[in-house]
Coordinates of C-alpha atoms in Angstrom, one line a residue:
Chain A
M12 CA 0.0 0.0 0.0
A13 CA 1.3 3.5 -0.9
R14 CA 2.4 5.6 2.0
E15 CA 0.2 8.6 2.9
R16 CA 1.4 12.0 1.7
W17 CA 1.0 15.6 2.9
A18 CA -1.1 17.6 0.5
S19 CA 1.8 20.1 0.1
R20 CA 5.1 21.2 1.6
S21 CA 3.4 24.0 3.5
S22 CA 0.9 21.6 5.1
F23 CA 3.9 19.6 6.4
V24 CA 5.7 22.6 7.6
M25 CA 2.6 24.0 9.3
A26 CA 2.0 20.6 11.0
A27 CA 5.7 20.5 12.2
I28 CA 5.4 24.0 13.5
G29 CA 2.1 23.2 15.2
S30 CA 3.7 20.2 16.9
A31 CA 6.7 22.1 18.0
I32 CA 4.8 25.1 19.4
G33 CA 3.0 24.0 22.5
L34 CA 2.1 25.2 26.0
G35 CA 5.8 25.5 27.0
N36 CA 6.3 28.3 24.5
V37 CA 4.0 30.5 26.5
W38 CA 4.3 29.3 30.0
R39 CA 8.0 28.2 30.2
F40 CA 10.2 30.2 27.8
P41 CA 9.5 33.7 29.1
Y42 CA 10.2 32.6 32.7
I43 CA 13.3 30.7 31.8
A44 CA 14.6 33.8 29.9
Y45 CA 13.8 36.1 32.8
A46 CA 15.4 33.8 35.4
N47 CA 18.6 33.2 33.4
G48 CA 19.8 36.6 32.5
G49 CA 16.8 38.3 30.8
G50 CA 17.8 39.5 27.3
A51 CA 21.3 38.0 27.7
F52 CA 19.7 34.6 27.7
F53 CA 19.0 35.0 24.0
I54 CA 22.7 34.5 23.3
P55 CA 23.0 30.9 24.7
Y56 CA 19.5 30.3 23.4
F57 CA 20.5 31.1 19.8
V58 CA 23.7 29.2 20.1
A59 CA 21.7 26.2 21.4
L60 CA 19.3 26.6 18.5
L61 CA 22.0 26.5 15.9
T62 CA 24.2 23.8 17.5
A63 CA 21.5 21.4 18.9
G64 CA 17.9 22.2 17.9
I65 CA 18.3 22.6 14.2
P66 CA 20.9 19.8 13.6
L67 CA 18.8 17.3 15.6
L68 CA 15.6 18.3 13.9
M69 CA 17.4 17.9 10.5
L70 CA 18.4 14.4 11.7
E71 CA 14.9 13.5 12.6
F72 CA 13.5 14.8 9.4
A73 CA 16.2 13.0 7.4
L74 CA 15.5 9.6 9.2
G75 CA 11.8 9.8 8.5
Q76 CA 12.1 11.0 5.0
K77 CA 14.9 8.7 3.9
Y78 CA 13.4 5.5 5.3
Q79 CA 9.8 6.5 4.7
A80 CA 8.9 5.2 8.2
G81 CA 7.9 6.4 11.6
P82 CA 10.3 6.3 14.6
V83 CA 10.2 2.6 15.0
G84 CA 10.7 1.7 11.3
A85 CA 13.4 4.4 10.8
L86 CA 15.5 3.3 13.7
R87 CA 15.0 -0.3 12.7
A88 CA 16.3 0.6 9.2
V89 CA 19.4 2.2 10.8
G90 CA 20.1 -1.0 12.6
R91 CA 17.8 -3.8 13.9
K92 CA 19.4 -3.5 17.4
W93 CA 18.3 0.2 17.6
E94 CA 14.6 -0.4 17.0
W95 CA 14.0 -0.2 20.8
V96 CA 15.1 3.5 20.6
G97 CA 12.3 4.1 18.1
W98 CA 9.8 2.5 20.5
Y99 CA 11.3 4.5 23.4
G100 CA 10.6 7.7 21.5
A101 CA 7.0 6.6 20.6
F102 CA 6.3 5.6 24.2
N103 CA 7.6 9.0 25.3
S104 CA 4.9 10.5 23.2
L105 CA 2.3 8.2 24.6
G106 CA 3.5 8.9 28.1
V107 CA 3.4 12.6 27.7
V108 CA 0.1 12.8 25.9
M109 CA -1.7 10.9 28.7
Y110 CA -1.2 13.8 31.1
Y111 CA -0.9 16.6 28.4
S112 CA -4.5 15.8 27.4
V113 CA -5.6 16.3 31.0
I114 CA -4.0 19.7 31.1
M115 CA -5.9 20.5 27.9
A116 CA -9.0 19.3 29.7
W117 CA -8.3 21.9 32.4
V118 CA -7.9 24.5 29.7
V119 CA -11.2 23.6 28.2
C120 CA -12.9 24.0 31.6
Y121 CA -11.2 27.3 32.1
I122 CA -12.5 28.7 28.8
V123 CA -16.0 28.2 30.4
F124 CA -14.8 29.6 33.8
S125 CA -13.5 32.7 32.0
L126 CA -17.0 33.7 31.0
N127 CA -17.9 34.9 34.5
L128 CA -14.4 34.9 36.0
S129 CA -15.3 31.9 38.3
W130 CA -12.0 31.9 40.0
G131 CA -12.9 35.1 41.9
R132 CA -10.4 36.9 44.1
D133 CA -8.2 33.8 44.8
P134 CA -7.4 31.9 41.6
A135 CA -4.9 29.7 43.4
A136 CA -7.4 28.4 45.9
F137 CA -10.0 28.0 43.1
F138 CA -7.6 25.9 41.1
S139 CA -6.8 23.8 44.1
D140 CA -10.5 23.2 44.8
F141 CA -11.2 22.6 41.1
L142 CA -8.7 19.8 41.0
G143 CA -9.5 18.5 44.4
K144 CA -5.8 18.5 45.2
T145 CA -4.9 16.2 48.2
F146 CA -2.8 17.7 51.0
T147 CA -1.4 16.6 54.3
T148 CA -1.5 19.2 57.1
S149 CA 1.5 19.0 59.4
V150 CA 2.6 21.3 62.2
V151 CA 6.3 22.4 62.0
A152 CA 7.6 24.7 64.8
G153 CA 4.0 25.6 65.8
V154 CA 3.1 26.6 62.2
A155 CA 0.5 24.5 60.3
R156 CA 1.7 23.7 56.7
R157 CA 0.0 22.0 53.8
T158 CA 2.1 19.7 51.8
A159 CA 1.4 17.6 48.8
D160 CA -0.1 14.2 49.5
P161 CA 0.3 11.9 46.4
G162 CA -0.9 8.9 48.5
A163 CA -4.5 10.2 49.1
V164 CA -6.2 9.6 45.8
G165 CA -9.2 11.8 46.5
G166 CA -12.3 12.0 44.3
I167 CA -12.4 12.1 40.6
S168 CA -13.2 15.5 38.9
W169 CA -16.0 14.8 36.6
P170 CA -15.9 18.1 34.7
V171 CA -12.3 17.3 33.9
V172 CA -13.2 13.8 32.7
G173 CA -15.9 15.3 30.5
A174 CA -13.5 17.8 29.0
L175 CA -11.0 15.0 28.6
V176 CA -13.5 13.0 26.6
L177 CA -14.0 16.1 24.4
C178 CA -10.2 16.4 23.9
W179 CA -9.7 12.8 22.9
L180 CA -12.7 12.9 20.5
S181 CA -11.1 15.9 18.8
I182 CA -7.8 14.2 18.6
Y183 CA -9.4 11.1 17.1
W184 CA -11.5 13.1 14.6
I185 CA -8.4 15.0 13.4
L186 CA -6.3 11.9 13.0
S187 CA -9.0 9.5 11.7
R188 CA -8.5 10.7 8.1
G189 CA -4.8 10.6 8.2
V190 CA -2.3 13.4 7.4
L191 CA -4.6 14.9 4.8
R192 CA -7.1 16.1 7.5
V193 CA -4.2 17.0 9.8
G194 CA -2.8 19.2 6.9
K195 CA -6.1 21.0 6.8
V196 CA -6.7 21.4 10.5
V197 CA -3.2 22.9 11.1
W198 CA -4.2 25.9 8.9
V199 CA -6.6 26.8 11.7
T200 CA -4.8 25.6 14.8
V201 CA -1.4 27.1 14.0
P202 CA -2.5 30.7 13.1
L203 CA -5.2 30.9 15.8
P204 CA -2.8 31.0 18.8
F205 CA -0.7 33.7 17.0
L206 CA -3.8 35.8 16.6
C207 CA -4.7 35.3 20.3
L208 CA -1.1 36.1 21.3
L209 CA -1.2 39.2 19.3
I210 CA -4.4 40.4 20.9
L211 CA -3.1 39.6 24.4
A212 CA 0.2 41.3 23.7
V213 CA -1.4 44.5 22.4
R214 CA -3.9 44.5 25.3
G215 CA -1.1 43.7 27.8
L216 CA 1.2 46.4 26.6
T217 CA -1.5 49.0 26.9
L218 CA -2.1 48.2 30.6
P219 CA -0.4 50.3 33.4
G220 CA 2.8 48.8 34.6
A221 CA 3.2 46.6 31.5
L222 CA 6.6 48.1 30.5
D223 CA 8.0 47.3 34.0
G224 CA 7.2 43.6 33.3
V225 CA 8.8 43.8 29.8
R226 CA 11.9 45.4 31.4
Y227 CA 12.3 42.3 33.6
Y228 CA 12.0 40.1 30.6
L229 CA 14.5 41.9 28.4
T230 CA 17.0 43.7 30.5
P231 CA 20.3 41.7 30.0
D232 CA 22.5 40.5 32.8
F233 CA 25.6 39.5 30.9
G234 CA 27.3 38.3 34.1
K235 CA 25.0 35.2 34.1
L236 CA 26.5 34.0 30.8
A237 CA 29.5 32.8 32.9
D238 CA 27.2 30.4 34.7
P239 CA 27.1 26.9 33.0
K240 CA 23.6 26.4 34.4
V241 CA 22.3 29.2 32.1
W242 CA 23.8 27.4 29.1
L243 CA 22.3 24.1 30.2
A244 CA 18.9 25.8 30.6
A245 CA 19.2 27.2 27.1
Y246 CA 20.0 23.8 25.6
G247 CA 17.2 22.2 27.6
Q248 CA 14.7 24.8 26.6
I249 CA 15.6 24.4 22.9
F250 CA 15.6 20.6 23.0
F251 CA 12.2 20.2 24.8
S252 CA 10.5 23.1 22.9
I253 CA 11.2 21.9 19.4
G254 CA 9.7 18.5 20.1
L255 CA 12.8 16.3 19.7
G256 CA 13.0 12.8 21.1
W257 CA 9.3 12.1 20.8
G258 CA 9.4 10.4 17.3
I259 CA 6.9 13.0 16.1
M260 CA 9.2 14.7 13.6
I261 CA 10.4 11.4 12.2
A262 CA 6.8 10.3 11.7
Y263 CA 5.7 13.6 10.1
A264 CA 8.7 13.6 7.7
S265 CA 8.0 10.1 6.7
Y266 CA 4.9 11.3 4.8
R267 CA 7.1 13.6 2.6
P268 CA 8.6 12.3 -0.6
R269 CA 12.3 11.2 -0.4
T270 CA 13.4 14.1 -2.5
S271 CA 11.9 16.9 -0.3
S272 CA 14.0 19.6 1.2
I273 CA 15.2 18.9 4.8
T274 CA 17.5 21.7 6.0
N275 CA 15.3 24.6 5.1
N276 CA 12.2 23.0 6.6
A277 CA 14.1 22.4 9.8
F278 CA 15.2 26.0 9.9
I279 CA 11.7 27.3 9.3
T280 CA 10.1 25.0 11.9
S281 CA 12.7 25.9 14.6
L282 CA 12.7 29.6 13.9
A283 CA 8.9 29.8 13.9
N284 CA 8.9 27.9 17.2
C285 CA 11.5 30.2 18.8
G286 CA 9.9 33.3 17.4
T287 CA 6.6 32.4 19.0
S288 CA 8.4 31.9 22.4
F289 CA 10.1 35.3 22.0
F290 CA 6.8 37.0 21.2
A291 CA 4.9 35.2 24.0
G292 CA 7.3 36.8 26.4
F293 CA 5.7 40.2 25.7
A294 CA 2.2 39.0 26.2
V295 CA 3.2 37.2 29.5
F296 CA 5.5 39.8 31.0
S297 CA 3.4 42.8 30.1
T298 CA 0.5 41.2 32.0
L299 CA 2.7 40.3 34.9
G300 CA 3.9 43.9 35.0
F301 CA 0.3 45.0 35.2
L302 CA -0.5 42.5 38.0
A303 CA 2.5 43.6 40.0
F304 CA 1.5 47.3 39.5
R305 CA -2.0 46.6 40.7
S306 CA -0.9 44.5 43.6
G307 CA 1.8 47.0 44.6
V308 CA 4.6 44.3 44.6
P309 CA 7.8 43.9 42.4
V310 CA 7.4 41.8 39.3
E311 CA 9.5 39.0 40.7
H312 CA 6.8 38.4 43.3
V313 CA 4.3 37.5 40.6
A314 CA 6.6 35.9 38.0
K315 CA 5.9 32.2 37.8
S316 CA 6.1 29.5 35.1
G317 CA 4.2 26.4 34.0
I318 CA 0.8 25.5 35.4
G319 CA 1.1 28.1 38.2
L320 CA 1.4 30.9 35.6
A321 CA -1.5 29.7 33.4
F322 CA -4.1 28.7 36.1
E323 CA -3.2 31.0 39.0
V324 CA -1.2 34.1 38.1
Y325 CA -2.7 34.8 34.7
P326 CA -6.3 34.5 35.8
A327 CA -5.5 36.9 38.7
A328 CA -4.2 39.4 36.2
I329 CA -7.3 38.9 33.9
S330 CA -9.6 39.6 36.8
Q331 CA -7.9 43.0 37.2
I332 CA -8.3 44.0 33.5
P333 CA -10.7 47.0 33.6
F334 CA -12.8 46.3 30.5
L335 CA -14.1 42.9 29.0
A336 CA -11.9 40.9 31.4
G337 CA -13.8 37.7 30.6
L338 CA -13.2 38.0 26.9
F339 CA -9.5 38.2 27.5
G340 CA -9.7 35.1 29.7
V341 CA -11.5 33.3 26.9
I342 CA -8.8 34.4 24.4
F343 CA -6.0 33.3 26.7
F344 CA -7.4 29.8 27.3
L345 CA -8.5 29.4 23.7
M346 CA -4.9 30.2 22.8
L347 CA -3.6 27.5 25.2
A348 CA -6.2 25.0 23.8
S349 CA -5.2 25.7 20.2
L350 CA -1.5 25.5 21.1
G351 CA -2.0 22.2 22.8
I352 CA -4.2 20.4 20.4
D353 CA -1.7 20.1 17.5
S354 CA 1.0 19.0 19.9
A355 CA -1.3 16.4 21.4
F356 CA -2.4 14.8 18.1
S357 CA 1.2 14.8 16.8
M358 CA 2.2 12.7 19.9
V359 CA -0.6 10.2 19.1
E360 CA 0.5 10.2 15.4
A361 CA 4.0 9.2 16.5
V362 CA 2.7 6.1 18.4
V363 CA 0.3 5.2 15.6
A364 CA 3.0 5.5 12.9
G365 CA 5.3 3.3 15.0
L366 CA 2.6 0.6 15.4
E367 CA 1.6 0.8 11.7
D368 CA 5.1 0.5 10.4
R369 CA 5.7 -2.6 12.5
W370 CA 2.5 -4.5 12.1
H371 CA 0.7 -2.9 9.2
I372 CA -2.7 -2.8 10.9
R373 CA -5.2 -0.4 9.5
K374 CA -4.3 3.1 10.6
R375 CA -7.8 4.1 11.6
T376 CA -8.1 1.1 13.9
L377 CA -4.7 1.9 15.5
T378 CA -5.7 5.5 16.0
R379 CA -8.9 4.4 17.8
L380 CA -7.0 2.0 20.0
V381 CA -4.3 4.5 20.9
C382 CA -6.9 7.2 21.6
L383 CA -8.8 4.9 23.9
L384 CA -5.6 3.9 25.7
G385 CA -4.5 7.5 26.1
F386 CA -7.9 8.4 27.5
A387 CA -7.8 5.5 30.0
L388 CA -4.2 6.3 31.1
G389 CA -5.2 9.9 31.6
L390 CA -8.1 9.1 34.0
P391 CA -5.8 8.7 37.1
F392 CA -4.6 12.3 36.5
C393 CA -8.2 13.5 36.9
T394 CA -8.2 12.5 40.6
G395 CA -7.2 14.7 43.6
S396 CA -3.7 13.4 43.7
G397 CA -3.4 13.4 39.9
F398 CA -1.7 16.8 39.9
W399 CA 1.2 15.5 42.1
W400 CA 1.5 12.3 40.0
M401 CA 1.6 14.5 36.8
D402 CA 4.4 16.6 38.3
V403 CA 6.6 13.5 38.9
V404 CA 5.7 11.7 35.6
D405 CA 6.4 14.9 33.6
A406 CA 9.8 15.5 35.2
W407 CA 10.9 11.9 34.6
F408 CA 9.7 11.8 31.0
T409 CA 11.5 15.1 30.4
F410 CA 14.8 14.2 32.1
F411 CA 15.0 10.5 31.4
G412 CA 12.7 10.0 28.5
L413 CA 13.0 12.7 25.8
A414 CA 16.6 13.7 26.7
V415 CA 17.8 10.1 26.6
V416 CA 16.2 9.4 23.2
G417 CA 17.7 12.6 21.8
F418 CA 21.1 11.6 23.2
L419 CA 20.8 8.0 21.8
E420 CA 19.7 9.3 18.4
C421 CA 22.9 11.4 18.2
V422 CA 25.2 8.7 19.4
I423 CA 23.7 6.0 17.1
I424 CA 23.8 8.2 14.0
G425 CA 27.0 10.0 14.9
W426 CA 29.1 7.0 16.0
F427 CA 27.5 3.8 14.8
F428 CA 26.2 4.8 11.4
D429 CA 27.5 6.3 8.2
T430 CA 27.0 9.9 9.1
R431 CA 28.6 11.1 5.9
S432 CA 26.1 9.3 3.7
L433 CA 23.2 10.8 5.7
R434 CA 24.7 14.2 5.4
E435 CA 25.2 13.8 1.7
Y436 CA 21.5 12.7 1.4
I437 CA 20.4 15.8 3.3
S438 CA 22.5 18.1 1.1
S439 CA 21.4 16.3 -2.1
V440 CA 17.7 17.1 -1.5
S441 CA 17.9 20.4 0.4
E442 CA 17.9 24.0 -0.6
I443 CA 20.6 24.7 2.1
R444 CA 23.5 22.3 2.2
A445 CA 24.4 20.5 5.4
G446 CA 28.0 21.2 5.9
P447 CA 30.5 19.5 8.2
W448 CA 29.1 21.7 11.0
W449 CA 26.1 19.4 11.1
T450 CA 28.3 16.3 11.6
I451 CA 30.2 18.0 14.4
C452 CA 26.9 19.0 16.1
I453 CA 25.4 15.5 15.9
K454 CA 28.6 13.7 16.9
V455 CA 29.9 16.0 19.6
V456 CA 28.0 19.1 20.7
T457 CA 24.4 17.8 21.1
P458 CA 25.2 14.4 22.7
L459 CA 27.8 16.1 25.0
I460 CA 25.3 18.7 26.3
L461 CA 22.5 16.2 26.6
G462 CA 24.8 13.7 28.3
I463 CA 25.9 16.3 30.9
S464 CA 22.3 17.3 31.5
I465 CA 21.1 13.7 31.9
A466 CA 24.0 12.8 34.2
L467 CA 23.5 15.9 36.4
N468 CA 19.7 15.2 36.8
L469 CA 20.5 11.6 37.5
Y470 CA 23.0 12.5 40.2
R471 CA 20.7 15.2 41.6
Y472 CA 17.6 13.1 42.0
L473 CA 19.4 10.0 43.1
F474 CA 21.9 11.4 45.6
V475 CA 21.2 15.1 46.4
E476 CA 17.5 15.9 46.7
R477 CA 14.0 14.4 46.5
Y478 CA 12.3 15.9 43.5
G479 CA 9.6 18.3 44.6
G480 CA 9.9 17.1 48.2
Y481 CA 7.6 14.1 47.4
P482 CA 7.9 10.9 49.4
T483 CA 10.4 8.4 48.0
W484 CA 7.7 5.8 47.2
A485 CA 5.9 8.4 44.9
L486 CA 9.2 9.1 43.0
V487 CA 9.8 5.3 42.7
V488 CA 6.3 4.5 41.5
F489 CA 5.5 7.5 39.2
G490 CA 9.1 8.3 38.2
W491 CA 11.5 5.3 38.0
L492 CA 8.9 2.6 37.6
V493 CA 7.1 4.4 34.8
I494 CA 10.4 5.0 32.9
G495 CA 11.4 1.4 33.7
I496 CA 8.2 0.1 32.2
V497 CA 8.7 2.2 29.1
V498 CA 12.3 0.9 28.6
A499 CA 11.2 -2.7 29.2
A500 CA 8.3 -2.4 26.8
S501 CA 10.6 -0.8 24.2
F502 CA 13.0 -3.8 24.4
A503 CA 10.1 -6.3 24.4
L504 CA 8.4 -4.9 21.3
S505 CA 11.7 -4.5 19.4
G506 CA 12.3 -8.2 19.9
S507 CA 8.7 -9.2 18.9
K508 CA 7.7 -10.7 15.5
A509 CA 7.1 -8.0 12.9
V510 CA 5.0 -8.1 9.8
V511 CA 7.8 -7.4 7.3
R512 CA 7.0 -5.3 4.2
K513 CA 7.6 -7.0 0.8
E514 CA 10.4 -4.6 -0.1
E515 CA 12.2 -5.3 3.2
A516 CA 12.0 -9.1 2.8
Chain B
M21 CA 13.5 50.5 29.5
P22 CA 17.3 50.5 29.6
A23 CA 19.3 50.6 26.3
G24 CA 20.5 47.0 26.8
A25 CA 16.9 45.8 26.8
W26 CA 16.2 47.6 23.5
I27 CA 19.4 46.1 22.0
M28 CA 18.4 42.6 23.0
L29 CA 14.9 43.2 21.6
G30 CA 16.4 44.2 18.3
F31 CA 18.9 41.4 18.3
G32 CA 16.3 38.7 19.1
A33 CA 13.8 40.0 16.6
L34 CA 16.5 40.3 13.9
V35 CA 17.8 36.7 14.4
L36 CA 14.4 35.0 14.7
Y37 CA 12.1 36.9 12.3
G38 CA 14.9 38.0 9.9
G39 CA 16.1 34.4 9.8
L40 CA 12.6 33.1 9.3
A41 CA 11.9 35.5 6.5
A42 CA 15.1 34.6 4.7
C43 CA 14.3 30.9 4.9
L44 CA 10.7 31.5 3.7
V45 CA 12.1 33.4 0.7
I46 CA 14.5 30.6 -0.2
A47 CA 11.6 28.1 0.1
V48 CA 9.2 30.1 -2.1
R49 CA 11.9 30.7 -4.7
S50 CA 12.8 27.0 -4.7
T51 CA 9.2 25.9 -5.0
R52 CA 8.6 28.3 -7.9
E53 CA 11.8 27.1 -9.6
K54 CA 10.7 23.4 -9.2
R55 CA 7.3 24.2 -10.7
R56 CA 8.8 26.0 -13.6
R57 CA 11.0 23.1 -14.3
E58 CA 8.1 20.6 -14.1
D59 CA 6.0 22.8 -16.4
S60 CA 8.8 23.1 -19.0
G61 CA 9.6 19.4 -18.7
A62 CA 5.9 18.5 -19.3

């Protein structure tokens, strides 16, 4: 059977951009930049983009396109013994989408909450109640403190389950007709968040105190560039933001003809992704500046990243907007939903492509099965302790899932494969040649930085501190055990009997 | 805002949006060229 094809180059590029741009561009990058030297952070960020992000994206595009297969089939084509790395990447996608979809479900609920600003005067308390977060109250030195209790499951949040069903139905609907429908959907889901960001940035910059916030975001502290942690943060941000190590880009590129350009598509995807992050900083920090101004505190008191920014700080700022506050709430959460949906369905696509390449089962059936599995795996995160479990699972997939796959891809292609032939293939089909710089980045720079980052995190969470202050059992069960199961399943499936294509036999 | 902030704003915008614009121009030109070759070949 002929492989599916994107309708056009632009559909493919839009889908790759949509996959790369996600929630992290809005809620992670601006804070990371602010915390690591402000405007000076752009220097290590661009260095990381050119020496790790773009080369690795070129590698993933090249693997998918050259072997016309998803992550599993492409790594198998590189060498049978490396197939497990393909599965590892695909399982990373499955692992992340199971809780990513739950965050999207929260976002959907918050679109509704925005209509009447349901979070009231205390968005943090509202968010905690909404999730039914489980806490343990302890008294330390006469002061009562609430700490996370991942052991008390608590009740299930039915509104979140309802929204989760909606998210998975959307994902299934988009993927059910293959990349042709994906190619159409991304023409809505990719420009929509840009439009929302633009509206939020313009509104944010016209609020009192906004320029104070932007000053925090942009004022450079060049002294920080001497700190290796800042460089590691830049490489980490680039690596996780572009969507490397998930198998997604390999799967997407596999639906392009073998003769399609690689280098320029990688540049366009990466630059669009980073350009969105850069722009999002203005929308976020102008609003934080306004909130700080209204609250009479310095910006650093309200600066947060991640879930705290989206569901606690930003709603607090929205409530203070003098005119049509609810509308800006809807726009903000609609932006998050549209940012998240194309990342979510691309993760499912990576898993489906892996299974399809291996067993040649009908893609629609596989999509249905993976969506059902993703929904079922997401249900535990809809409970009161789900938030804490999500925190641990997310950290472990980031540190020991995605980073490890990226590292292995570089080592396998750089040191156990004919890198030169792959570089020549890339150059032969691309508008921009891949020079020796690409080989150096793949062989040395990217694996070195990723290796250091993995080793540091391993050392830190094994010997120095307990992640997030959670009990050891929670870290073992939701961190190490989950990653252990993923690795074991990757090895088990790579040794399983495959339905081999005629041309392979 | 201090001058340093404006400089980094210009630097960031130039690298990201300038780079993106250049890549898009290359892609559009290449696609047109490809189409022209296909048309003349047909």
